Coordinates of C-alpha atoms in Angstrom, one line a residue:
X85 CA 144.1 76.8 100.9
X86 CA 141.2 79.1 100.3
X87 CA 139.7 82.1 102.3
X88 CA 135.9 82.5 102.0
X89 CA 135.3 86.0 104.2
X90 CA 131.8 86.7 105.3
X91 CA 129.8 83.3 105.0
X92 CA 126.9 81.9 106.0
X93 CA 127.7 78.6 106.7
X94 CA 124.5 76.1 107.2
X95 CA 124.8 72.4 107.7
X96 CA 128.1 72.3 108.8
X97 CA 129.1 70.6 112.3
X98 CA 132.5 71.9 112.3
X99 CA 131.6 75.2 112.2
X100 CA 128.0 75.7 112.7
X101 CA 125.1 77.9 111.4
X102 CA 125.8 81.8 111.1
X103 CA 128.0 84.1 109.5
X104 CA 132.1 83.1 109.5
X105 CA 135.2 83.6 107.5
X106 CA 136.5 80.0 106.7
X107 CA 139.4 78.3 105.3
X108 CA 138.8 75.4 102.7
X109 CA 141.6 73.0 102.2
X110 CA 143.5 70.0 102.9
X111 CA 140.0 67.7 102.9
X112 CA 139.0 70.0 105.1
X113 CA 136.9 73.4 106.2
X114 CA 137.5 75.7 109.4
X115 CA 137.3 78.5 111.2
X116 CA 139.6 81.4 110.2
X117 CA 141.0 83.3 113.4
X118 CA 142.9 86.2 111.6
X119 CA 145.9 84.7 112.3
X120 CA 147.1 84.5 109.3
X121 CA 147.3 87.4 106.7
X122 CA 144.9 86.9 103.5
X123 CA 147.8 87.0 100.8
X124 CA 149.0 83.8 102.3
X125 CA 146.1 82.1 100.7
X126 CA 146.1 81.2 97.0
X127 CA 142.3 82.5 96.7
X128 CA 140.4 84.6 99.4
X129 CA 136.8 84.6 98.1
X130 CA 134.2 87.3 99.0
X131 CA 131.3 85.2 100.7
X132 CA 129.0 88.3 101.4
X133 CA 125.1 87.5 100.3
X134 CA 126.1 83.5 99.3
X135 CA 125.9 80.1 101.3
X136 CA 128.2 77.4 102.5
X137 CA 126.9 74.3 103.1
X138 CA 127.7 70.9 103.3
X139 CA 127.7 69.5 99.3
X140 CA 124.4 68.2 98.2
X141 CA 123.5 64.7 98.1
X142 CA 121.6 62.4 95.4
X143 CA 120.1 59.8 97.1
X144 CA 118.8 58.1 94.3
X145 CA 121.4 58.2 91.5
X146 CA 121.1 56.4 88.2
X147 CA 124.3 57.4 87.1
X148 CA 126.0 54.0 88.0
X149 CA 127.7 52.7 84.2
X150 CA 127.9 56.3 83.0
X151 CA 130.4 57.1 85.7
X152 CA 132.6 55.0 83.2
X153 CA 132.1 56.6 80.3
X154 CA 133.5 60.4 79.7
X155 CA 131.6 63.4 77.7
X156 CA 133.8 65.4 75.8
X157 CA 134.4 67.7 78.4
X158 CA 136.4 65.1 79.6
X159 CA 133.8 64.5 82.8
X160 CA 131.9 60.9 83.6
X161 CA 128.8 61.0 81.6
X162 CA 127.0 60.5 84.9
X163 CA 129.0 63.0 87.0
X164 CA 128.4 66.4 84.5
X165 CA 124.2 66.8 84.8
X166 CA 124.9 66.5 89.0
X167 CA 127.8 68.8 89.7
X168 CA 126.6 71.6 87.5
X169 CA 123.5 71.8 90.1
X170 CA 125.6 71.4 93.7
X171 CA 125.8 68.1 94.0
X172 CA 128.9 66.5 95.1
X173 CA 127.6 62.8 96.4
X174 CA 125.6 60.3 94.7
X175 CA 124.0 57.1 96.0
X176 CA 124.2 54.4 93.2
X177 CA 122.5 50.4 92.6
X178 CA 119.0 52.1 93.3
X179 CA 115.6 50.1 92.7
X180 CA 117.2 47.1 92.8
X181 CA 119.4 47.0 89.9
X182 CA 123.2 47.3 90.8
X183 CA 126.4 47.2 88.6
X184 CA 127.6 44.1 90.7
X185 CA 127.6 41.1 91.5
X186 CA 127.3 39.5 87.9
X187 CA 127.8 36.6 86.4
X188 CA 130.7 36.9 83.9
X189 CA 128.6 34.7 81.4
X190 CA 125.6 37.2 81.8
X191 CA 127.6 40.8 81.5
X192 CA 126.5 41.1 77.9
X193 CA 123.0 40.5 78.7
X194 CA 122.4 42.3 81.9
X195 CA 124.0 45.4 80.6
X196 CA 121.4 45.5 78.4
X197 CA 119.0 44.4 80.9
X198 CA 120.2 47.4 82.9
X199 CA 120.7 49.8 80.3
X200 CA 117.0 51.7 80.2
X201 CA 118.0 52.9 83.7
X202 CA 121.6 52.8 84.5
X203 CA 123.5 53.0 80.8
X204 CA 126.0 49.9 79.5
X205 CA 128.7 49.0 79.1
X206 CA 130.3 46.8 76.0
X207 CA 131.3 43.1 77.8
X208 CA 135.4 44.2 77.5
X209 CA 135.0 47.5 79.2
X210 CA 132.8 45.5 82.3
X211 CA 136.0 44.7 84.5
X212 CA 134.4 43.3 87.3
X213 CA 131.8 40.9 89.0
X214 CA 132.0 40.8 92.6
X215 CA 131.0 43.4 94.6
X216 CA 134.7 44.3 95.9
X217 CA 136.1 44.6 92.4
X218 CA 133.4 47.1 91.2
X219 CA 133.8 49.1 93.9
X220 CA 137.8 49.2 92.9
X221 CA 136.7 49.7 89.4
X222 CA 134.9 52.7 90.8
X223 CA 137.3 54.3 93.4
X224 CA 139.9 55.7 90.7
X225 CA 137.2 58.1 88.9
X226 CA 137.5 61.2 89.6
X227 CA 134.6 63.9 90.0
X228 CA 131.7 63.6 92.7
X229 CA 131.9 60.8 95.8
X230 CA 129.5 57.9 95.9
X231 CA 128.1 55.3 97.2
X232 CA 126.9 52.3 96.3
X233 CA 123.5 50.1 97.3
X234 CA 123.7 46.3 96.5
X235 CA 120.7 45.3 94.1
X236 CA 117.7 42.9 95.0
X237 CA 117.2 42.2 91.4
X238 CA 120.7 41.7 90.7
X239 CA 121.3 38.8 93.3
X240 CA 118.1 37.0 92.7
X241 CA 118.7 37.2 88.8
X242 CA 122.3 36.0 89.5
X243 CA 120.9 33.4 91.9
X244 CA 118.0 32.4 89.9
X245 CA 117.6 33.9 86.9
X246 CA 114.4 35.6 86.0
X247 CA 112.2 33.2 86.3
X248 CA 108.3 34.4 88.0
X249 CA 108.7 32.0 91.3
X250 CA 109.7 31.9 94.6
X251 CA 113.0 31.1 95.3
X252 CA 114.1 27.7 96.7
X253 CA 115.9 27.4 100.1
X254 CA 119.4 27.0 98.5
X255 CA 118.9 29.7 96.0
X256 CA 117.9 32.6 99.0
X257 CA 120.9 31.0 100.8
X258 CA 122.7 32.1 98.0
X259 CA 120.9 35.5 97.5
X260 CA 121.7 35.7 101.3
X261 CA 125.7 35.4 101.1
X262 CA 126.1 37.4 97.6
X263 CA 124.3 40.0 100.0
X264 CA 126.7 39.0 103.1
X265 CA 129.7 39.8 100.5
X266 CA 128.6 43.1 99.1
X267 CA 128.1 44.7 102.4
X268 CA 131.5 43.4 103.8
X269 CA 133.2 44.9 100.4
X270 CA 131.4 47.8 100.8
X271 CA 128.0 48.1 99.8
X272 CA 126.1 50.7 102.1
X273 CA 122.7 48.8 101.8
X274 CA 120.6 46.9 99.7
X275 CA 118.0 48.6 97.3
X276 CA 114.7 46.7 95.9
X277 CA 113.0 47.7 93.5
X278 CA 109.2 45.9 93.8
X279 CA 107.5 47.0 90.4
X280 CA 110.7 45.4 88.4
X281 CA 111.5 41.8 87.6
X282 CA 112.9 40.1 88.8
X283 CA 112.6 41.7 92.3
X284 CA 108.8 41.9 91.6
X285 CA 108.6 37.9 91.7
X286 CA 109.3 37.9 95.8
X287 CA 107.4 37.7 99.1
X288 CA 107.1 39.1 102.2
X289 CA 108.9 36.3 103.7
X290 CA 111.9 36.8 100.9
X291 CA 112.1 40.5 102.0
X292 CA 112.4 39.3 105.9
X293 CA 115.4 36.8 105.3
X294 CA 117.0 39.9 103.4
X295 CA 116.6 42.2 105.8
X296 CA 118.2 39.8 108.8
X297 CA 120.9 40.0 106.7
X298 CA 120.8 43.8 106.1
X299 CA 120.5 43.7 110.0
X300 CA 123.5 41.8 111.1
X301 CA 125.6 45.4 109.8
X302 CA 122.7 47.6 110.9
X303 CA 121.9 48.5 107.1
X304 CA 119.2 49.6 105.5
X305 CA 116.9 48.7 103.0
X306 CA 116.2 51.0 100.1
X307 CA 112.9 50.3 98.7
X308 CA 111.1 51.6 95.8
X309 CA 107.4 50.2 96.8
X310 CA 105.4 47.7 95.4
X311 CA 102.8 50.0 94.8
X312 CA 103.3 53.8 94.8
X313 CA 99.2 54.3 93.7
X314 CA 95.9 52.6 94.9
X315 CA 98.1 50.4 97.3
X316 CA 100.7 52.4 98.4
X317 CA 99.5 52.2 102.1
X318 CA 99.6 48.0 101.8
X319 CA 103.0 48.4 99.7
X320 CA 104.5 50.3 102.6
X321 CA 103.6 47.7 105.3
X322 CA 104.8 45.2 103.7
X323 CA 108.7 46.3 103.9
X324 CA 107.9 48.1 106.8
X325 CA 106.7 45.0 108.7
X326 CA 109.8 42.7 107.0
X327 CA 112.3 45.6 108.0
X328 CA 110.7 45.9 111.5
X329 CA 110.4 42.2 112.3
X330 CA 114.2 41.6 110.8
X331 CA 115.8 45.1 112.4
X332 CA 117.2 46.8 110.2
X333 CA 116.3 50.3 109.0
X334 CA 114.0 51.1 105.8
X335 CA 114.4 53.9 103.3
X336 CA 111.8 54.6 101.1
X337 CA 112.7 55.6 97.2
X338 CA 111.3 58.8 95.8
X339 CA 108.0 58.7 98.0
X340 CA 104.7 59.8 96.6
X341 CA 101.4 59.1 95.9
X342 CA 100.9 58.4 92.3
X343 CA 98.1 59.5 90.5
X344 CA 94.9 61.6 90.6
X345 CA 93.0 58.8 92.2
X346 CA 95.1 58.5 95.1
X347 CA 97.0 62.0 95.9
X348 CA 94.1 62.0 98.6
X349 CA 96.2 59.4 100.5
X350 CA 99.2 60.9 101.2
X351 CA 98.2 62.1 104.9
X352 CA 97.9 58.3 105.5
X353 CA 101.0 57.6 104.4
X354 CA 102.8 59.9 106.1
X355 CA 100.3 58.7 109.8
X356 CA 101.6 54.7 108.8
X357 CA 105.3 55.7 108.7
X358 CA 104.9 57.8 112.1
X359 CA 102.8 54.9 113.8
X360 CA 105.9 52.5 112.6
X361 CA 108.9 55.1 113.7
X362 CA 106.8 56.2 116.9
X363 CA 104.8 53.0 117.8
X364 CA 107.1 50.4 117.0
X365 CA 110.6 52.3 116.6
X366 CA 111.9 51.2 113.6
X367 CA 113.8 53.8 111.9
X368 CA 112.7 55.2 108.6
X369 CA 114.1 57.8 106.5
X370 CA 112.9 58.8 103.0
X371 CA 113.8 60.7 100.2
X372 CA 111.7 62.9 96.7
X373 CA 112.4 64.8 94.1
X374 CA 110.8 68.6 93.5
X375 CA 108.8 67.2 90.0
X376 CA 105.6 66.5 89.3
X377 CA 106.7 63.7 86.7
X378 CA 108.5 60.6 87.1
X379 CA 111.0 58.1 84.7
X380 CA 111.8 55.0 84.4
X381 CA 112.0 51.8 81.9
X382 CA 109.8 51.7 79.8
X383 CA 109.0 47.9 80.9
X384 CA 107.7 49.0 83.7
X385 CA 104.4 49.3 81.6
X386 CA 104.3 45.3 81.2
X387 CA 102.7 43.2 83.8
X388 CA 104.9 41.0 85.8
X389 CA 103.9 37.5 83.5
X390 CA 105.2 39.4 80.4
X391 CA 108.6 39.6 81.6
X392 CA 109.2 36.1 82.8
X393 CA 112.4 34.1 81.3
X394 CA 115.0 36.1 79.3
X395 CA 114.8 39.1 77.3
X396 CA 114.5 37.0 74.3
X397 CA 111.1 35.3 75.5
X398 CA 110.1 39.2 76.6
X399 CA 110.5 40.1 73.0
X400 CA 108.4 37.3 71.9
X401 CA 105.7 38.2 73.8
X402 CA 106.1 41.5 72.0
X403 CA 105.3 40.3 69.0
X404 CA 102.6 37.6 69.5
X405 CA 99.1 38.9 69.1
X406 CA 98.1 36.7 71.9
X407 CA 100.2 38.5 74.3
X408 CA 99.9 41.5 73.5
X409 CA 95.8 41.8 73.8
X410 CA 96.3 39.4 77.3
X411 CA 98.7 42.8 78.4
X412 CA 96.1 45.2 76.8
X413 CA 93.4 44.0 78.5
X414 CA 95.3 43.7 81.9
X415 CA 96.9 47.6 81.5
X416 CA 93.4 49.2 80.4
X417 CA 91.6 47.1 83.8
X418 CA 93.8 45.9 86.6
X419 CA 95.3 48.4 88.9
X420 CA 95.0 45.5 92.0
X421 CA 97.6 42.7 91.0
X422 CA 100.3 45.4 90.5
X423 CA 101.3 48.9 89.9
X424 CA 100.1 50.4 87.0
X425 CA 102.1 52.9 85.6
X426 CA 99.9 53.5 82.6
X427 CA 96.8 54.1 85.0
X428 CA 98.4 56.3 87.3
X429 CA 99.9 58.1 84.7
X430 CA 96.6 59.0 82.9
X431 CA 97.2 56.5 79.8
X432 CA 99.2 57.8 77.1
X433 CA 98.5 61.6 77.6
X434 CA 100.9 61.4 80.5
X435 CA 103.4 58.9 79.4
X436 CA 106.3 60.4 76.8
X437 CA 109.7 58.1 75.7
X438 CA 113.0 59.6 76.9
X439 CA 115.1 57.1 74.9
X440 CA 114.1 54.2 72.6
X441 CA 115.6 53.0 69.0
X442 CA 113.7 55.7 67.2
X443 CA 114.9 59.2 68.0
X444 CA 111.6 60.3 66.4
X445 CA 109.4 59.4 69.1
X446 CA 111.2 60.9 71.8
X447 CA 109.7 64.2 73.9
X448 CA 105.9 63.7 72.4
X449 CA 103.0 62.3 74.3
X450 CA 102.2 59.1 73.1
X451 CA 98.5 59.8 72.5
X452 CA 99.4 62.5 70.0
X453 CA 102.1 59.8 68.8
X454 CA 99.4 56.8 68.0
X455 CA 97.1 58.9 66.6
X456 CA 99.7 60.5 64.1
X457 CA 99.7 56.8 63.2
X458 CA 96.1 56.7 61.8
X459 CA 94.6 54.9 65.4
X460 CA 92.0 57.4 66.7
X461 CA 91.2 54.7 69.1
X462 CA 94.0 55.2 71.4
X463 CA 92.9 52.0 73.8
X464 CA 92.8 49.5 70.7
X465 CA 94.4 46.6 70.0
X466 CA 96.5 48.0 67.2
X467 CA 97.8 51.1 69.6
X468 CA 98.7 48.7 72.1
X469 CA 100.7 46.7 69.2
X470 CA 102.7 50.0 68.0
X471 CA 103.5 50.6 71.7
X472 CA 104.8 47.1 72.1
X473 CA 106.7 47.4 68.5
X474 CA 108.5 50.2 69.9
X475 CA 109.8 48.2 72.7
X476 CA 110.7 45.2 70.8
X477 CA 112.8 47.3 68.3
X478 CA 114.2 49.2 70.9
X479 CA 115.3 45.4 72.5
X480 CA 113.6 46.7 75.6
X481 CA 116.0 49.7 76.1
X482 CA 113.8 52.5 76.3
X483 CA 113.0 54.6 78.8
X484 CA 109.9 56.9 79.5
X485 CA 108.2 60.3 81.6
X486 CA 105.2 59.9 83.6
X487 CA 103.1 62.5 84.5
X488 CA 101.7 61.3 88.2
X489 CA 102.5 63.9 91.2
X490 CA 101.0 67.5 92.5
X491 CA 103.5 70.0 93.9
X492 CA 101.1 70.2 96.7
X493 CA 101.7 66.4 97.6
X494 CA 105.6 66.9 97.3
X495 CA 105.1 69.6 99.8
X496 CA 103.2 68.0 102.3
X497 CA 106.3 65.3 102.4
X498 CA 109.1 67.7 101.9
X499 CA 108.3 68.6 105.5
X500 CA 109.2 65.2 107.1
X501 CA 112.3 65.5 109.3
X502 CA 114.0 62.6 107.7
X503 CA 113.3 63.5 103.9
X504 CA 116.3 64.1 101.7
X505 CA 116.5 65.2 97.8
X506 CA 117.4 63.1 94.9
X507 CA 117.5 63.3 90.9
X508 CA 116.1 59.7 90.0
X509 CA 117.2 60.9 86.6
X510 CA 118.1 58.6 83.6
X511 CA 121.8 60.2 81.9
X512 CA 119.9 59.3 78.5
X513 CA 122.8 60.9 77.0
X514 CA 121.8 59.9 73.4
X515 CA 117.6 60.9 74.2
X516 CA 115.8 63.9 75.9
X517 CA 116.5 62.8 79.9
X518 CA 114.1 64.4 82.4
X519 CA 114.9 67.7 83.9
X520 CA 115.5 66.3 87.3
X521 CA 118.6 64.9 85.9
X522 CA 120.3 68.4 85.5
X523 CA 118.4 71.1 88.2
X524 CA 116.7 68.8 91.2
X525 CA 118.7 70.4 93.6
X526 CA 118.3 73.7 92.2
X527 CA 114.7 73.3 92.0
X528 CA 113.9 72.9 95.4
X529 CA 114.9 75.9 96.1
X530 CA 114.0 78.6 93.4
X531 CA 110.6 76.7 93.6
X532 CA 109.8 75.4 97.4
X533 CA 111.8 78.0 98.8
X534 CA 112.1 81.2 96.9
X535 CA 108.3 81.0 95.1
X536 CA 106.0 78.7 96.7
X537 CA 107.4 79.4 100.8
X538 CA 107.7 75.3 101.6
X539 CA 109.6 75.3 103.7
X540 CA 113.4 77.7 104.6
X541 CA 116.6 78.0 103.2
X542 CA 118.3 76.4 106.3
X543 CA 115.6 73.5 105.8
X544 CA 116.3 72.9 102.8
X545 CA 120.0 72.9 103.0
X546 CA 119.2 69.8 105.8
X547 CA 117.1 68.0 102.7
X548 CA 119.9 68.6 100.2
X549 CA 123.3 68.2 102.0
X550 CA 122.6 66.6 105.8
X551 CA 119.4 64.3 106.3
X552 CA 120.6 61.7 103.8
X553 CA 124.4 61.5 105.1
X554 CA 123.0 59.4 108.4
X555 CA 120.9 57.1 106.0
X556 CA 124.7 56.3 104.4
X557 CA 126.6 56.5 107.8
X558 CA 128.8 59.6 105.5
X559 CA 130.2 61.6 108.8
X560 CA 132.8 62.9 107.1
X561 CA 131.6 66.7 105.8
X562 CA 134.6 66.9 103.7
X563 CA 132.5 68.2 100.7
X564 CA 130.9 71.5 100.2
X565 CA 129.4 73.8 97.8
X566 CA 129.3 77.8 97.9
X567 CA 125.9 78.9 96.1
X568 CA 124.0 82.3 95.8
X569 CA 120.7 81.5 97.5
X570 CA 119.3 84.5 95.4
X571 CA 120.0 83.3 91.8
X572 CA 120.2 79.3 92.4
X573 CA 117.8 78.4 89.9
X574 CA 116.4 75.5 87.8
X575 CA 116.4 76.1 83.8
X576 CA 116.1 72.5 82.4
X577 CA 112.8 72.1 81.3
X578 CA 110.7 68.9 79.8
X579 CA 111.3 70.5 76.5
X580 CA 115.0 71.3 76.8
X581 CA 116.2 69.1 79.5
X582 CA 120.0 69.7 79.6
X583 CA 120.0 73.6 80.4
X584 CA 122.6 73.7 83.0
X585 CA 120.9 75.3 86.5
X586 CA 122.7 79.1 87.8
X587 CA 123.7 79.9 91.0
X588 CA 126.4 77.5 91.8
X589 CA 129.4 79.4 92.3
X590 CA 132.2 76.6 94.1
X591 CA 132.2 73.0 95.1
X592 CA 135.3 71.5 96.7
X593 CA 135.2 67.4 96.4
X594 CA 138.0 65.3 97.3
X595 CA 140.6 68.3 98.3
X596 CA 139.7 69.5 94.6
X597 CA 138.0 73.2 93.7
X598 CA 135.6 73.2 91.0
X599 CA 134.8 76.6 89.5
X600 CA 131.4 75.6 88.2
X601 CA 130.4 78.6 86.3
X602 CA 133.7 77.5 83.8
X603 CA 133.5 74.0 84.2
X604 CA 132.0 73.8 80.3
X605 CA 128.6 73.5 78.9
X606 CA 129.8 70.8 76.6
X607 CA 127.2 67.4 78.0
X608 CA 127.5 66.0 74.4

């Protein structure tokens, strides 16, 4: 048992917002009543000028495979980067992807599949492939809590493959009851992920018989859009309408408006939701994070056609001349038939690899990249063909930056009531990750608090720690973190992404105290 004297506590239901002494053990906080001496306590802690709050929480987590593999600091690959910044919690299976349910004949190849976002695992370390036996798999590593979303993509690839179609009436049955299943073992929702195959492939009316499934538990849909750019407003509708018309509640993934063209529509996007929550009461939470860049795969730069069949026809198409001038010519003009990261990005000037086979190209922008390469003409056939060569070698496990966002469009939705924080990050433990991965939380408020006057420390306690634990039904509070709110501070940057954030002092997870000054700089 610990004694913090002199606290302010925020975000904390047990106690309340204001200045206490607490006691911190057991899997539990309280109110100390000076009933008991302080040298009965193995630590009493001198809380004067630092916060107590409720640990924070990534709602959008990518570190679902590196959990199971350890740095040499003897901590989860994919649990260092978020406990270094305050976070304690971290929702899993995001944009439709999800460690579970898998075919046992397909580990090998959705590992890879999987790998550009959510790292892999060799085929006799994957122990599992329902839902219930991952989340067994999971529940004996130790570090932060979690969660875990069920993945769109996953359940239509194992009921159908990745073929570009609509599903057949006994295939979304099936789709239907892997989803039934994952709930009852413990999924907390499903996550889609509508810019990736083979989630990209479905309809509205897929989405609805999802979501009456979803609804039967009164789950929620997380939902990375179809369109985060020129379509965003449509993209939103559409699983607003399926989540609406089904019942269940809707999440939306990392919101934003992407790109120069369309930051000018982020006050419609934030009318739409309040018409749906306010009109029509369906219930819709959200979360960001506090970057003007994004990452993802890096085959999120190839239209839906070029990923249909296995990775092995996807790697063909790679290749083939044919192909790959159909894809330029579709990247450089379409930004209607789907979401074009490459537009919205500002071509290549925007777009740098985090991870791919060549450790070379990793950290520079690609235009300065393809003209290194003797192309001056960085929209030519033969830059598109170096791009798609360093996808192919990579075997499609790469992964990429996008400059998209203003800090100005962040703020205007960091002041939703329902918004909560998240990394997004990619572990990349091998490449140069983005610096959301190690000081989101951090971030939010040395910049939006401290610098820029967003919005209040006790706001943005609510965004770190409390608005997302009713989006995962977590009414527990048994996690916390102790931070300075004068020093807490971002220090990863794009160029040197793994500098570990300051001003966490404690977190206590799981009746465990973490001294996180001391807990090792080691992320190797």
């Amino acid at each position: 048992m610990r004694l913090v004297k002199n606290i302010r506590t925020i975000g904390i239901p047990q106690i309340g917002d204001g200045i206490h002494d607490v006691i911190l053990g057991s899997g539990k906080v309280s109110q100390f009543d000076g009933g008991t001496a302080d040298s009965s306590f193995e630590q009493v802690i001198d809380g004067r000028e630092l916060v107590l709050s409720p640990g924070f929480i990534d709602m959008h987590s990518h570190s679902d495979l590196y959990r199971f593999r350890k740095g040499t600091n003897g901590l989860a690959l994919g649990d260092f980067p978020k406990l270094t910044q305050g976070c304690t919690f971290q929702v899993m299976g995001q944009d439709g992807y999800s460690a579970a349910p898998v075919r046992r004949d397909d580990k090998s190849d959705y590992s890879q599949f999987i790998s550009g976002l959510d790292g892999s695992l060799p085929p006799d370390e994957w122990k599992w492939e329902s839902f219930g036996d991952y989340m067994t798999a999971n529940s004996g590593i130790p570090g932060t809590r979690t969660a875990h979303l069920v993945g769109h993509s996953t359940i239509r690839r194992h009921a159908a493959g990745m073929d570009n179609r609509l599903l057949t009436s006994r295939e979304l049955d099936e789709m239907k009851h892997l989803l039934r299943e994952s709930l009852i073992s413990g999924a907390v929702g499903m996550s889609t992920g509508l810019v990736y195959a083979p989630a990209s492939y479905s309809n509205a009316a897929e989405l609805y018989e999802l979501a009456t499934v979803l609804a039967e538990f009164d789950s929620v849909m997380f939902v990375h859009l179809r369109s985060e750019s020129n379509r965003v407003l449509e993209a939103f509708e559409e699983v607003a309408d399926a989540c609406d018309e089904a019942g269940c509640r809707l999440h939306i993934s990392h919101i934003k408006t992407a790109g120069a063209d369309n930051w000018h529509l982020t006050p419609a996007l934030i009318n739409s939701i309040s018409r749906y929550v306010n009109e029509r009461n369906l219930r819709i939470t959200a979360d960001l994070h506090p970057y003007v860049a994004g990452s993802t795969m890096a085959s999120v730069f190839l239209p839906g056609w070029f990923q249909d069949g296995d990775i092995e026809e996807t790697l063909r198409r790679l290749r083939d001349p044919a192909s790959i001038e159909k894809a330029r010519v579709q990247i450089l003009n379409d930004v209607d038939s789907w979401d074009n990261w490459w537009r919205f990005s500002s071509g290549w000037p925007g777009i740098r690899f985090t991870e791919c086979q060549d450790k070379s190209l990793i950290g520079i922008p690609l235009d300065e990249l393809i003209k290194s390469r003797g192309f001056e003409d960085i929209h030519s056939y033969e830059a598109f063909e170096w791009f798609f060569s360093v996808l192919a070698n990579s075997r499609m496990q790469a992964s990429i930056i996008s400059f998209n966002n203003t800090e100005s469009n962040i703020s205007e939705f960091l002041k939703l009531p329902f918004i909560s924080l998240c990394t997004d990050g990619l572990i990349n433990p091998h490449g140069r990750p983005h610096p959301r991965t190690y000081g989101s939380f951090p971030r939010l408020f040395s910049r939006f608090v401290r610098e820029l006057g967003v919005i209040e420390m006790e706001q943005a306690v609510r965004v770190c720690a409390v608005n997302g634990r009713s989006v995962i039904r977590d009414t527990e509070f048994n996690d916390f973190v102790i931070f300075d709110p004068r020093a807490i501070n971002d220090t990863a940057t794009f160029d040197s992404p793994t500098d570990l954030s300051t001003g966490i002092i404690y977190e206590y997870i799981n009746n465990q105290w973490i001294d996180i000054p001391h807990i090792g700089s080691d992320n190797s």
